[in-house]
């Protein structure tokens, strides 16, 4: 059955290739599979943009490993998905190395410049100036993407930097056909982007109009920046001409990033945070992401119930999810930050006994109020904006796996491009807590743990994840954009697969819900039944007044023997795709 499905999918989607400028003979792509995954026995790349997936699959076809493919995909997304793919942002990469049976977490999150300070976004009245935090030159942390991708390639890749950068350089220099998604997202961001002359020049036509679907976008300055990286490696970005262009841009308009900030940018390899969930080992990003810690905390709470017997997205099930989410996000507001600046109680938060205590507080018949829930460790002995991030997963036939989420924070970051260098800057400084209790762009509140300090990394929710089965074999790589909602989205992917036995496509398609303590509101996607919503209301839950669309997971699942791969690109973002090498 799976075999015949595979043939049907392969043949029909092979034709899709002809409509792309970067035609490839080595990759099959499947745009946004719905209820069936694309199947392959040769490795796979899944990302939010089809051309970039194809670039990664071509690298696999040429003998590259999952890390080579991931780095090539990451650089290609910086060209073809400029709202989230980036050189000017940062992110996290989880790498599972089959030969050593080891998983590492590469932290290439942005760092606050040395001259950043705790109150830098407060106005004369002591209130947060959101415009300054989100859309100014000071919104940017020191970019980590280039250093991160290069670190991954140097440490765990097999190909040269030139080989993995070449496809991105060609896409930027020769141009590519603008997708529906690129056309409409640029249109949506036009007002902000037009305020910055460089962004206007790079992403709109000479008369200022947006690119239509099918028109060609050429990015000469970006191609030149990528060339400098290909030639000089890390110093092609953090020193020399690119660095000069970044610093000049900062100095023109009150930005803080200096040459010293750029040369002292540091990639950090961390140990992933791993925990057991119903016999599977779940490994995800540790702080400065809050993702891994709180996903494990919620899974620990939920493990105490037989979720499958409640029925998927029944009111009883959603109630348990919401109450677990409420408690985890309350803890996030107090205990999570950059571990190099604040002692994050990872062991306490992911402790099964702590989860049991939280579970026992949950009334199974009635919703609690967030106003009554405080960060939980205090009781023990211890201690709307348009948004865009993007996830991609790669898997090779030797069993190496990459799960990567990176971002500019908002869609197209701060909207400010570096003149002459062709790329957008992040607005990640808004992920700090600019003032205790004041919500950031995702409604998240924080305090001292996530206060701004020089050199510190803003707290993130990005949750690249790899799941291993009882025998220790990797069986799933997944992750998502979605700001504060990322953690609960990724967790629901895991629950759908582990508790409800869905395949990766069904798990992706299933309607999602979200709660984050504050605001005290249940967000839900279309497809949660009206009856269920009514029961939840009767239990006292406050439901959002309209449906949301939550995240965009890009996932690969595998059998325990690692012989087959099943990939699903999330249909929630148009243009995403699975690509497999066919050589
Ligand atoms: O690191 C974070 O948590 C945020 N900067 C992520 C932003 C994001 O996911 C936007 N995407 N929809």
Tab-separated table of C-alpha atoms in Angstrom, residues 140-359:
chain	number	residue	atom	x	y	z
A	140	UNK	CA	18.835	43.431	16.524
A	141	UNK	CA	20.965	41.048	18.458
A	142	UNK	CA	24.368	40.058	17.039
A	143	UNK	CA	23.519	37.557	14.271
A	144	UNK	CA	24.524	33.928	14.860
A	145	UNK	CA	23.292	32.085	11.762
A	146	UNK	CA	26.447	32.205	9.655
A	147	UNK	CA	28.675	31.156	12.566
A	148	UNK	CA	26.209	28.405	13.511
A	149	UNK	CA	25.856	26.869	10.066
A	150	UNK	CA	29.620	27.020	9.514
A	151	UNK	CA	30.263	25.432	12.883
A	152	UNK	CA	27.903	22.556	12.028
A	153	UNK	CA	29.575	22.021	8.657
A	154	UNK	CA	33.130	22.150	10.061
A	155	UNK	CA	32.338	19.831	12.929
A	156	UNK	CA	29.961	17.303	11.397
A	157	UNK	CA	29.715	17.848	7.640
A	158	UNK	CA	31.701	16.194	4.874
A	159	UNK	CA	31.538	18.714	2.044
A	160	UNK	CA	33.342	21.997	1.445
A	161	UNK	CA	31.763	25.323	2.231
A	162	UNK	CA	31.874	26.190	-1.462
A	163	UNK	CA	29.913	23.058	-2.352
A	164	UNK	CA	27.118	23.722	0.119
A	165	UNK	CA	26.943	27.460	-0.585
A	166	UNK	CA	26.940	27.237	-4.372
A	167	UNK	CA	23.194	26.569	-4.772
A	168	UNK	CA	22.293	29.547	-2.552
A	169	UNK	CA	24.716	31.781	-4.454
A	170	UNK	CA	23.127	30.753	-7.754
A	171	UNK	CA	19.610	31.307	-6.472
A	172	UNK	CA	20.556	34.789	-5.306
A	173	UNK	CA	22.629	35.766	-8.355
A	174	UNK	CA	20.429	34.305	-11.102
A	175	UNK	CA	17.150	34.784	-9.312
A	176	UNK	CA	14.246	32.433	-8.774
A	177	UNK	CA	10.541	32.555	-9.436
A	178	UNK	CA	8.596	34.282	-6.697
A	179	UNK	CA	6.107	31.967	-5.015
A	180	UNK	CA	2.597	32.919	-3.929
A	181	UNK	CA	3.787	32.914	-0.358
A	182	UNK	CA	6.734	35.223	-1.005
A	183	UNK	CA	4.594	37.588	-3.068
A	184	UNK	CA	1.826	37.832	-0.486
A	185	UNK	CA	4.075	37.985	2.585
A	186	UNK	CA	6.071	40.831	1.036
A	187	UNK	CA	2.842	42.609	0.266
A	188	UNK	CA	1.723	42.183	3.870
A	189	UNK	CA	4.983	43.676	5.134
A	190	UNK	CA	5.200	46.458	2.530
A	191	UNK	CA	4.487	49.341	4.877
A	192	UNK	CA	7.296	48.475	7.291
A	193	UNK	CA	9.754	47.438	4.603
A	194	UNK	CA	9.238	50.581	2.532
A	195	UNK	CA	10.403	52.685	5.459
A	196	UNK	CA	13.870	51.243	4.992
A	197	UNK	CA	15.445	52.193	1.629
A	198	UNK	CA	17.613	49.057	1.481
A	199	UNK	CA	14.680	46.696	2.141
A	200	UNK	CA	12.622	48.568	-0.424
A	201	UNK	CA	15.376	48.166	-2.990
A	202	UNK	CA	16.068	44.492	-2.263
A	203	UNK	CA	12.539	43.145	-2.001
A	204	UNK	CA	10.379	45.390	-4.212
A	205	UNK	CA	10.561	46.449	-7.833
A	206	UNK	CA	12.116	49.743	-8.938
A	207	UNK	CA	8.729	51.496	-8.754
A	208	UNK	CA	8.173	50.146	-5.231
A	209	UNK	CA	5.537	47.625	-6.315
A	210	UNK	CA	5.613	44.089	-4.942
A	211	UNK	CA	6.727	41.091	-6.977
A	212	UNK	CA	3.905	39.066	-8.453
A	213	UNK	CA	3.744	35.288	-8.393
A	214	UNK	CA	6.072	33.894	-11.075
A	215	UNK	CA	8.228	37.015	-11.455
A	216	UNK	CA	11.958	36.646	-10.873
A	217	UNK	CA	13.658	37.985	-7.760
A	218	UNK	CA	17.405	38.557	-8.149
A	219	UNK	CA	19.470	39.472	-5.066
A	220	UNK	CA	22.913	40.638	-6.251
A	221	UNK	CA	24.132	42.090	-2.974
A	222	UNK	CA	23.072	38.970	-1.099
A	223	UNK	CA	24.886	36.826	-3.685
A	224	UNK	CA	28.052	38.873	-3.106
A	225	UNK	CA	27.756	38.425	0.670
A	226	UNK	CA	27.315	34.668	0.215
A	227	UNK	CA	30.384	34.658	-2.074
A	228	UNK	CA	32.433	36.353	0.617
A	229	UNK	CA	31.348	33.679	3.096
A	230	UNK	CA	32.174	30.919	0.578
A	231	UNK	CA	35.634	32.405	0.095
A	232	UNK	CA	36.575	33.423	3.604
A	233	UNK	CA	34.355	31.373	5.869
A	234	UNK	CA	33.328	32.987	9.137
A	235	UNK	CA	35.467	36.071	8.529
A	236	UNK	CA	33.584	36.662	5.272
A	237	UNK	CA	30.678	37.742	7.490
A	238	UNK	CA	31.981	38.777	10.926
A	239	UNK	CA	34.982	40.691	9.536
A	240	UNK	CA	35.940	42.492	6.329
A	241	UNK	CA	33.426	44.029	3.978
A	242	UNK	CA	30.247	42.438	5.365
A	243	UNK	CA	31.137	43.479	8.907
A	244	UNK	CA	31.917	46.996	7.716
A	245	UNK	CA	28.528	47.218	6.027
A	246	UNK	CA	26.742	46.003	9.187
A	247	UNK	CA	28.572	48.419	11.472
A	248	UNK	CA	28.112	51.335	9.046
A	249	UNK	CA	24.365	50.615	9.008
A	250	UNK	CA	24.339	50.571	12.819
A	251	UNK	CA	26.234	53.824	13.100
A	252	UNK	CA	23.976	55.602	10.604
A	253	UNK	CA	20.874	54.988	12.669
A	254	UNK	CA	21.697	54.444	16.298
A	255	UNK	CA	22.316	50.694	16.281
A	256	UNK	CA	24.538	49.054	18.867
A	257	UNK	CA	26.380	46.245	17.080
A	258	UNK	CA	30.125	46.966	16.870
A	259	UNK	CA	33.041	45.243	15.155
A	260	UNK	CA	33.982	43.778	18.518
A	261	UNK	CA	30.471	42.356	18.970
A	262	UNK	CA	30.752	40.664	15.581
A	263	UNK	CA	34.183	39.152	16.093
A	264	UNK	CA	33.290	37.953	19.577
A	265	UNK	CA	30.080	36.187	18.513
A	266	UNK	CA	30.225	32.650	19.953
A	267	UNK	CA	28.506	29.430	18.880
A	268	UNK	CA	27.923	27.175	21.886
A	269	UNK	CA	27.539	23.411	21.753
A	270	UNK	CA	25.218	22.313	24.496
A	271	UNK	CA	23.931	18.996	25.746
A	272	UNK	CA	20.343	18.535	24.575
A	273	UNK	CA	17.699	18.259	27.243
A	274	UNK	CA	16.333	14.698	27.040
A	275	UNK	CA	13.599	12.899	28.914
A	276	UNK	CA	11.580	9.735	28.777
A	277	UNK	CA	8.006	9.785	27.491
A	278	UNK	CA	6.225	6.438	27.495
A	279	UNK	CA	9.490	4.635	26.817
A	280	UNK	CA	10.660	6.985	24.065
A	281	UNK	CA	13.542	9.361	24.614
A	282	UNK	CA	12.641	12.921	23.631
A	283	UNK	CA	15.628	15.220	23.016
A	284	UNK	CA	15.193	18.937	22.384
A	285	UNK	CA	16.867	22.316	22.768
A	286	UNK	CA	18.055	23.303	26.262
A	287	UNK	CA	18.171	26.942	27.509
A	288	UNK	CA	18.470	29.610	26.193
A	289	UNK	CA	15.492	27.963	24.586
A	290	UNK	CA	12.606	27.274	26.902
A	291	UNK	CA	11.318	24.721	24.400
A	292	UNK	CA	12.930	21.484	25.527
A	293	UNK	CA	12.473	22.080	29.253
A	294	UNK	CA	8.791	22.954	29.077
A	295	UNK	CA	7.897	20.351	26.483
A	296	UNK	CA	9.358	17.695	28.790
A	297	UNK	CA	7.647	19.247	31.799
A	298	UNK	CA	4.257	19.094	30.047
A	299	UNK	CA	4.879	15.557	28.759
A	300	UNK	CA	5.750	14.477	32.309
A	301	UNK	CA	2.435	15.855	33.573
A	302	UNK	CA	0.487	14.257	30.717
A	303	UNK	CA	2.188	10.873	31.065
A	304	UNK	CA	0.159	10.268	34.216
A	305	UNK	CA	-3.042	9.937	32.196
A	306	UNK	CA	-4.098	7.439	29.558
A	307	UNK	CA	-4.578	10.084	26.871
A	308	UNK	CA	-5.436	7.657	24.073
A	309	UNK	CA	-8.491	6.445	25.977
A	310	UNK	CA	-9.834	10.021	26.166
A	311	UNK	CA	-9.947	10.382	22.365
A	312	UNK	CA	-7.991	12.856	20.275
A	313	UNK	CA	-9.102	16.474	20.762
A	314	UNK	CA	-11.940	15.462	23.068
A	315	UNK	CA	-12.773	18.041	25.744
A	316	UNK	CA	-11.247	15.797	28.430
A	317	UNK	CA	-8.009	15.610	26.433
A	318	UNK	CA	-7.824	19.325	25.601
A	319	UNK	CA	-8.578	20.190	29.239
A	320	UNK	CA	-5.538	18.181	30.371
A	321	UNK	CA	-3.349	19.793	27.714
A	322	UNK	CA	-4.467	23.301	28.641
A	323	UNK	CA	-3.944	22.817	32.371
A	324	UNK	CA	-0.457	21.390	31.760
A	325	UNK	CA	0.410	24.240	29.390
A	326	UNK	CA	-0.856	26.847	31.848
A	327	UNK	CA	1.476	25.585	34.574
A	328	UNK	CA	4.528	25.179	32.332
A	329	UNK	CA	4.229	28.705	30.882
A	330	UNK	CA	3.785	30.174	34.367
A	331	UNK	CA	7.137	28.596	35.247
A	332	UNK	CA	8.660	29.877	32.016
A	333	UNK	CA	7.936	33.455	33.040
A	334	UNK	CA	10.080	33.136	36.146
A	335	UNK	CA	12.783	30.525	35.764
A	336	UNK	CA	13.923	30.586	32.151
A	337	UNK	CA	16.676	32.648	30.594
A	338	UNK	CA	20.196	32.352	29.242
A	339	UNK	CA	21.874	29.721	31.467
A	340	UNK	CA	25.193	31.555	31.207
A	341	UNK	CA	23.595	34.486	33.081
A	342	UNK	CA	20.912	32.914	35.225
A	343	UNK	CA	20.801	29.561	37.034
A	344	UNK	CA	17.945	27.841	35.182
A	345	UNK	CA	16.530	24.981	37.315
A	346	UNK	CA	16.384	22.491	34.429
A	347	UNK	CA	16.526	19.358	36.595
A	348	UNK	CA	13.755	20.594	38.919
A	349	UNK	CA	11.462	21.637	36.073
A	350	UNK	CA	11.864	18.331	34.242
A	351	UNK	CA	11.620	16.215	37.393
A	352	UNK	CA	8.891	13.549	37.211
A	353	UNK	CA	7.987	14.081	40.887
A	354	UNK	CA	7.430	17.810	40.274
A	355	UNK	CA	5.176	16.863	37.349
A	356	UNK	CA	3.205	14.570	39.644
A	357	UNK	CA	2.708	17.430	42.122
A	358	UNK	CA	1.464	19.697	39.326
A	359	UNK	CA	-0.813	16.969	37.948
